[in-house]
Structures are given as structure tokens and as C-alpha cells.
Short mmCIF file of N, CA and C in Angstrom, two decimals:
data_model
loop_
_atom_site.label_atom_id
_atom_site.label_comp_id
_atom_site.label_asym_id
_atom_site.label_seq_id
_atom_site.Cartn_x
_atom_site.Cartn_y
_atom_site.Cartn_z
N MET A 1 0.64 -1.21 -0.10
CA MET A 1 0.13 -0.14 0.10
C MET A 1 0.64 1.40 -0.19
N THR A 2 0.17 2.50 -0.77
CA THR A 2 1.37 3.27 -0.67
C THR A 2 0.58 4.31 0.29
N GLY A 3 1.37 5.38 0.92
CA GLY A 3 1.03 6.08 1.93
C GLY A 3 0.88 5.78 3.36
N GLU A 4 1.08 6.52 4.03
CA GLU A 4 1.08 6.38 5.58
C GLU A 4 -0.08 6.84 6.35
N HIS A 5 -0.53 5.86 7.04
CA HIS A 5 -1.66 6.06 7.93
C HIS A 5 -1.53 6.50 9.48
N HIS A 6 -1.85 7.27 9.60
CA HIS A 6 -1.38 8.03 11.08
C HIS A 6 -2.90 8.12 11.81
N GLY A 7 -3.22 7.06 12.46
CA GLY A 7 -4.16 6.84 13.33
C GLY A 7 -5.42 6.45 12.42
N TYR A 8 -6.63 7.51 12.89
CA TYR A 8 -7.83 6.97 12.70
C TYR A 8 -8.27 8.00 11.26
N MET A 9 -8.78 6.94 10.16
CA MET A 9 -9.12 7.53 8.73
C MET A 9 -10.29 8.31 8.66
N GLY A 10 -11.14 7.92 9.54
CA GLY A 10 -12.64 8.22 9.33
C GLY A 10 -13.76 7.04 9.34
N TRP A 11 -14.77 7.52 9.29
CA TRP A 11 -15.74 6.30 9.10
C TRP A 11 -15.87 5.91 7.63
N TRP A 12 -16.77 4.84 7.40
CA TRP A 12 -16.72 4.35 6.20
C TRP A 12 -17.13 5.56 5.15
N GLY A 13 -16.88 5.54 3.94
CA GLY A 13 -17.27 6.75 3.01
C GLY A 13 -16.91 8.17 3.62
N ASP A 14 -16.04 8.30 4.49
CA ASP A 14 -15.47 9.61 4.83
C ASP A 14 -14.32 8.99 5.28
N MET A 15 -13.19 9.02 4.41
CA MET A 15 -12.02 8.40 4.89
C MET A 15 -10.88 9.25 4.68
N GLY A 16 -11.13 10.63 4.20
CA GLY A 16 -10.42 11.50 4.24
C GLY A 16 -9.78 11.77 2.69
N GLY A 17 -10.25 10.79 1.77
CA GLY A 17 -9.79 10.81 0.46
C GLY A 17 -10.34 11.74 -0.71
N PRO A 18 -9.96 12.08 -1.54
CA PRO A 18 -10.56 12.85 -2.45
C PRO A 18 -12.07 12.59 -2.79
N LYS A 19 -13.14 13.60 -2.90
CA LYS A 19 -14.56 13.28 -3.28
C LYS A 19 -14.29 12.50 -4.75
N GLN A 20 -15.23 11.54 -4.80
CA GLN A 20 -15.47 11.05 -6.28
C GLN A 20 -16.19 11.73 -7.31
N ARG A 21 -15.95 11.61 -8.15
CA ARG A 21 -16.66 12.77 -9.26
C ARG A 21 -16.90 12.03 -10.57
N GLY A 22 -18.24 12.14 -11.25
CA GLY A 22 -18.37 11.68 -12.73
C GLY A 22 -18.88 10.24 -12.50
N ILE A 23 -19.15 9.69 -11.54
CA ILE A 23 -19.73 8.48 -11.27
C ILE A 23 -21.27 8.57 -10.95
N VAL A 24 -21.99 8.37 -11.76
CA VAL A 24 -23.15 8.34 -11.75
C VAL A 24 -24.06 6.86 -11.95
N THR A 25 -24.78 6.57 -10.88
CA THR A 25 -25.37 5.24 -11.10
C THR A 25 -26.96 5.52 -10.86
N TYR A 26 -27.57 4.71 -12.15
CA TYR A 26 -29.22 4.92 -11.93
C TYR A 26 -29.74 3.48 -11.84
N SER A 27 -30.64 3.25 -11.11
CA SER A 27 -31.17 1.79 -11.14
C SER A 27 -32.67 2.04 -10.80
N ILE A 28 -33.69 1.09 -11.39
CA ILE A 28 -34.64 1.35 -11.16
C ILE A 28 -35.30 0.29 -10.18
N SER A 29 -36.38 0.54 -9.40
CA SER A 29 -36.82 -0.42 -8.38
C SER A 29 -37.40 -1.64 -8.96
N SER A 30 -37.44 -2.63 -7.98
CA SER A 30 -37.97 -3.71 -8.81
C SER A 30 -39.72 -3.80 -8.76
N TYR A 31 -40.07 -2.80 -7.77
CA TYR A 31 -41.36 -2.62 -7.63
C TYR A 31 -41.85 -1.41 -9.23
N ALA A 32 -40.97 -1.13 -9.75
CA ALA A 32 -41.55 -0.16 -10.56
C ALA A 32 -41.30 -0.87 -11.87
N GLN A 33 -40.20 -1.66 -12.18
CA GLN A 33 -40.40 -2.71 -13.47
C GLN A 33 -41.86 -3.22 -13.90
N LYS A 34 -42.32 -3.68 -12.76
CA LYS A 34 -43.25 -4.63 -13.32
C LYS A 34 -44.44 -4.55 -12.07
N PRO A 35 -44.99 -3.25 -12.05
CA PRO A 35 -45.87 -3.47 -10.70
C PRO A 35 -46.89 -4.41 -10.53
N PHE A 36 -47.44 -5.03 -11.72
CA PHE A 36 -48.59 -5.54 -11.55
C PHE A 36 -48.17 -6.97 -11.67
N ALA A 37 -46.92 -7.20 -11.51
CA ALA A 37 -46.63 -9.12 -11.81
C ALA A 37 -47.07 -9.92 -10.80
N GLY A 38 -47.79 -10.95 -11.09
CA GLY A 38 -48.49 -11.73 -10.61
C GLY A 38 -49.49 -11.26 -9.90
N VAL A 39 -50.22 -10.15 -9.57
CA VAL A 39 -51.06 -9.87 -9.23
C VAL A 39 -52.19 -10.81 -9.18
N LEU A 40 -52.85 -11.43 -10.30
CA LEU A 40 -54.08 -12.16 -10.78
C LEU A 40 -53.93 -13.32 -10.16
N HIS A 41 -52.67 -13.92 -10.10
CA HIS A 41 -52.33 -15.17 -9.55
C HIS A 41 -52.16 -15.27 -7.76
N ALA A 42 -51.64 -14.17 -7.41
CA ALA A 42 -51.45 -13.73 -6.06
C ALA A 42 -52.93 -13.61 -5.74
N ALA A 43 -53.90 -12.71 -6.01
CA ALA A 43 -55.50 -12.70 -5.91
C ALA A 43 -56.09 -14.00 -5.64
N VAL A 44 -55.83 -14.71 -6.44
CA VAL A 44 -56.55 -15.99 -6.53
C VAL A 44 -56.49 -16.99 -5.33
N PHE A 45 -55.01 -17.19 -5.45
CA PHE A 45 -54.68 -18.01 -4.21
C PHE A 45 -54.84 -17.52 -2.60
N ASN A 46 -54.52 -15.96 -2.77
CA ASN A 46 -54.88 -15.33 -1.47
C ASN A 46 -56.30 -15.34 -1.14
N SER A 47 -57.19 -15.01 -1.87
CA SER A 47 -58.52 -15.29 -1.93
C SER A 47 -58.86 -16.31 -1.37
N PHE A 48 -58.55 -17.50 -2.33
CA PHE A 48 -58.72 -18.64 -1.40
C PHE A 48 -58.43 -19.07 -0.08
N ARG A 49 -57.31 -18.72 0.30
CA ARG A 49 -56.53 -18.99 1.80
C ARG A 49 -57.37 -18.25 2.62
N ARG A 50 -57.83 -16.66 2.56
CA ARG A 50 -58.42 -15.87 3.31
C ARG A 50 -59.84 -16.53 3.47
N VAL A 51 -60.77 -16.97 2.25
CA VAL A 51 -62.28 -17.08 2.59
C VAL A 51 -61.90 -18.64 3.11
N SER A 52 -61.41 -19.82 2.99
CA SER A 52 -60.99 -20.97 3.31
C SER A 52 -60.79 -20.93 4.90
N SER A 53 -60.06 -20.04 5.47
CA SER A 53 -59.85 -19.73 6.84
C SER A 53 -61.18 -19.10 7.41
N GLN A 54 -61.96 -18.73 6.84
CA GLN A 54 -63.08 -17.98 7.58
C GLN A 54 -64.49 -18.86 7.43
N VAL A 55 -64.58 -20.10 6.61
CA VAL A 55 -65.61 -20.45 5.92
C VAL A 55 -66.63 -21.06 7.31
N ILE A 56 -65.94 -21.21 8.46
CA ILE A 56 -66.67 -21.59 9.56
C ILE A 56 -67.38 -21.00 10.24
N PHE A 57 -67.05 -19.56 10.11
CA PHE A 57 -67.81 -17.96 10.44
C PHE A 57 -69.06 -17.80 9.73
N PHE A 58 -69.19 -18.26 8.50
CA PHE A 58 -70.18 -17.94 7.58
C PHE A 58 -70.96 -19.17 7.45
N ILE A 59 -70.53 -20.32 7.61
CA ILE A 59 -71.35 -21.42 7.03
C ILE A 59 -72.03 -21.95 8.28
N VAL A 60 -71.44 -22.15 9.32
CA VAL A 60 -72.03 -22.43 10.73
C VAL A 60 -73.79 -21.49 10.93
N PRO A 61 -73.35 -19.95 10.82
CA PRO A 61 -74.81 -19.14 11.00
C PRO A 61 -75.80 -19.48 9.57
N ILE A 62 -75.10 -19.58 8.41
CA ILE A 62 -76.26 -19.98 7.42
C ILE A 62 -76.86 -21.35 7.80
N GLY A 63 -76.19 -22.30 8.56
CA GLY A 63 -76.54 -23.58 8.31
C GLY A 63 -77.89 -23.36 9.61
N ILE A 64 -77.51 -22.92 10.57
CA ILE A 64 -78.42 -22.58 11.60
C ILE A 64 -79.71 -21.36 11.09
N TYR A 65 -79.48 -20.74 10.57
CA TYR A 65 -80.54 -19.64 9.90
C TYR A 65 -81.12 -20.90 8.98
N GLY A 66 -80.84 -21.46 8.05
CA GLY A 66 -81.55 -22.48 7.32
C GLY A 66 -82.71 -23.51 7.79
N TYR A 67 -81.83 -24.05 9.24
CA TYR A 67 -82.84 -25.09 9.87
C TYR A 67 -83.83 -24.23 10.66
N ILE A 68 -83.51 -23.06 11.11
CA ILE A 68 -84.53 -22.47 11.92
C ILE A 68 -85.68 -21.87 10.87
N LEU A 69 -85.39 -21.67 9.60
CA LEU A 69 -86.28 -21.00 8.93
C LEU A 69 -86.95 -22.28 8.17
N GLN A 70 -86.78 -23.48 7.95
CA GLN A 70 -87.41 -25.10 7.47
C GLN A 70 -88.01 -25.34 8.68
N THR A 71 -87.76 -25.25 9.83
CA THR A 71 -88.54 -25.72 11.11
C THR A 71 -90.01 -24.49 11.04
N ALA A 72 -89.70 -23.45 11.21
CA ALA A 72 -90.72 -22.44 11.46
C ALA A 72 -91.37 -22.19 9.94
N LYS A 73 -91.33 -22.88 8.98
CA LYS A 73 -91.97 -23.23 7.58
C LYS A 73 -93.03 -24.23 7.91
N ALA A 74 -92.38 -25.64 8.27
CA ALA A 74 -93.18 -26.40 8.66
C ALA A 74 -94.21 -26.36 9.87
N ARG A 75 -93.87 -25.53 10.74
CA ARG A 75 -94.66 -25.29 12.04
C ARG A 75 -95.80 -24.52 11.48
N ASN A 76 -95.37 -23.78 10.61
CA ASN A 76 -96.32 -22.44 10.21
C ASN A 76 -97.63 -23.21 9.05
N ALA A 77 -97.01 -23.93 8.45
CA ALA A 77 -97.98 -24.80 7.52
C ALA A 77 -98.83 -25.85 8.38
N HIS A 78 -98.15 -26.54 9.30
CA HIS A 78 -99.00 -27.34 10.33
C HIS A 78 -100.21 -26.46 10.86
N LEU A 79 -99.67 -25.35 11.29
CA LEU A 79 -100.66 -24.43 12.31
C LEU A 79 -101.89 -23.85 11.36
N TYR A 80 -101.49 -23.80 9.83
CA TYR A 80 -102.72 -23.44 9.26
C TYR A 80 -103.54 -24.70 8.39
N SER A 81 -103.19 -25.72 8.93
CA SER A 81 -103.88 -27.00 8.30
C SER A 81 -105.03 -27.23 9.38
N LYS A 82 -106.01 -28.10 9.15
CA LYS A 82 -106.97 -28.60 9.89
C LYS A 82 -106.57 -29.11 11.23
N ALA A 83 -105.80 -29.84 11.08
CA ALA A 83 -105.07 -30.59 12.45
C ALA A 83 -104.25 -29.37 13.10
N GLY A 84 -103.79 -28.56 12.72
CA GLY A 84 -103.08 -27.54 13.60
C GLY A 84 -104.01 -26.62 14.07
N HIS A 85 -105.27 -26.17 13.30
CA HIS A 85 -106.48 -25.32 14.14
C HIS A 85 -106.89 -26.41 15.18
N ALA A 86 -107.06 -27.58 15.03
CA ALA A 86 -107.80 -28.20 16.29
C ALA A 86 -106.72 -28.29 17.54
N GLU A 87 -105.56 -28.21 17.25
CA GLU A 87 -104.48 -28.41 18.21
C GLU A 87 -104.38 -27.12 18.73
N LEU A 88 -104.58 -25.91 17.76
CA LEU A 88 -104.45 -24.93 18.75
C LEU A 88 -105.82 -24.25 19.54
N GLN A 89 -106.72 -24.97 19.08
CA GLN A 89 -108.00 -24.88 19.64
C GLN A 89 -107.93 -25.27 21.17
N THR A 90 -107.26 -26.56 21.11
CA THR A 90 -107.36 -27.39 22.66
C THR A 90 -106.11 -26.56 23.49
N LEU A 91 -105.31 -26.04 22.90
CA LEU A 91 -104.51 -25.42 23.82
C LEU A 91 -104.95 -23.90 24.57
N LEU A 92 -105.89 -23.03 23.65
CA LEU A 92 -106.71 -22.02 24.08
C LEU A 92 -107.51 -22.46 25.17
#
């Protein structure tokens, strides 16, 4: 190596040497190159993953609602029949 080092030279990038000039570096971000690369593929699989993890939270209430609705319709049909009227009169 040429030159003598007398103690602390400075932190990285500031070592006391002459400033570099004429070196210009440009680069483009990987996000700016293809901003929508893989968006459709990721949307399909991400949506499937998110929906499948939440399926129990909307299938169970829909099933309960369907059961209650079916039972209520059957009970209503029974009460509007001749046997239902007779049963209702005995309760009153």
C-alpha cells in the first residue's frame, strides 16, 4: 500500500480521500419494473386462503338460519292445516 496511515482515517465513506466525481449510477426499483406482476395469481390464491380460513364463521350461521327457517315454515304450514287449527283450539 502506498501512503502512511496516521491513526483514525474516518468512518466508511468519509476516509479523508478526494471526493469521487463523475460516477453516476441509476437503477430502477423492482417494484417499478412490473408493478402488477403476479397480481392475478396472488389474488386468486390469497383470496382462497382467506376465505377458506373464515368458512366456519359464515357456514355455521347460514346452516343454523336455514334450519330455523325450515322448522318455522313447517310449523306454520301445520298450524294453518285442519289438524293445526284443532291443536291450537285445544291449547286455548
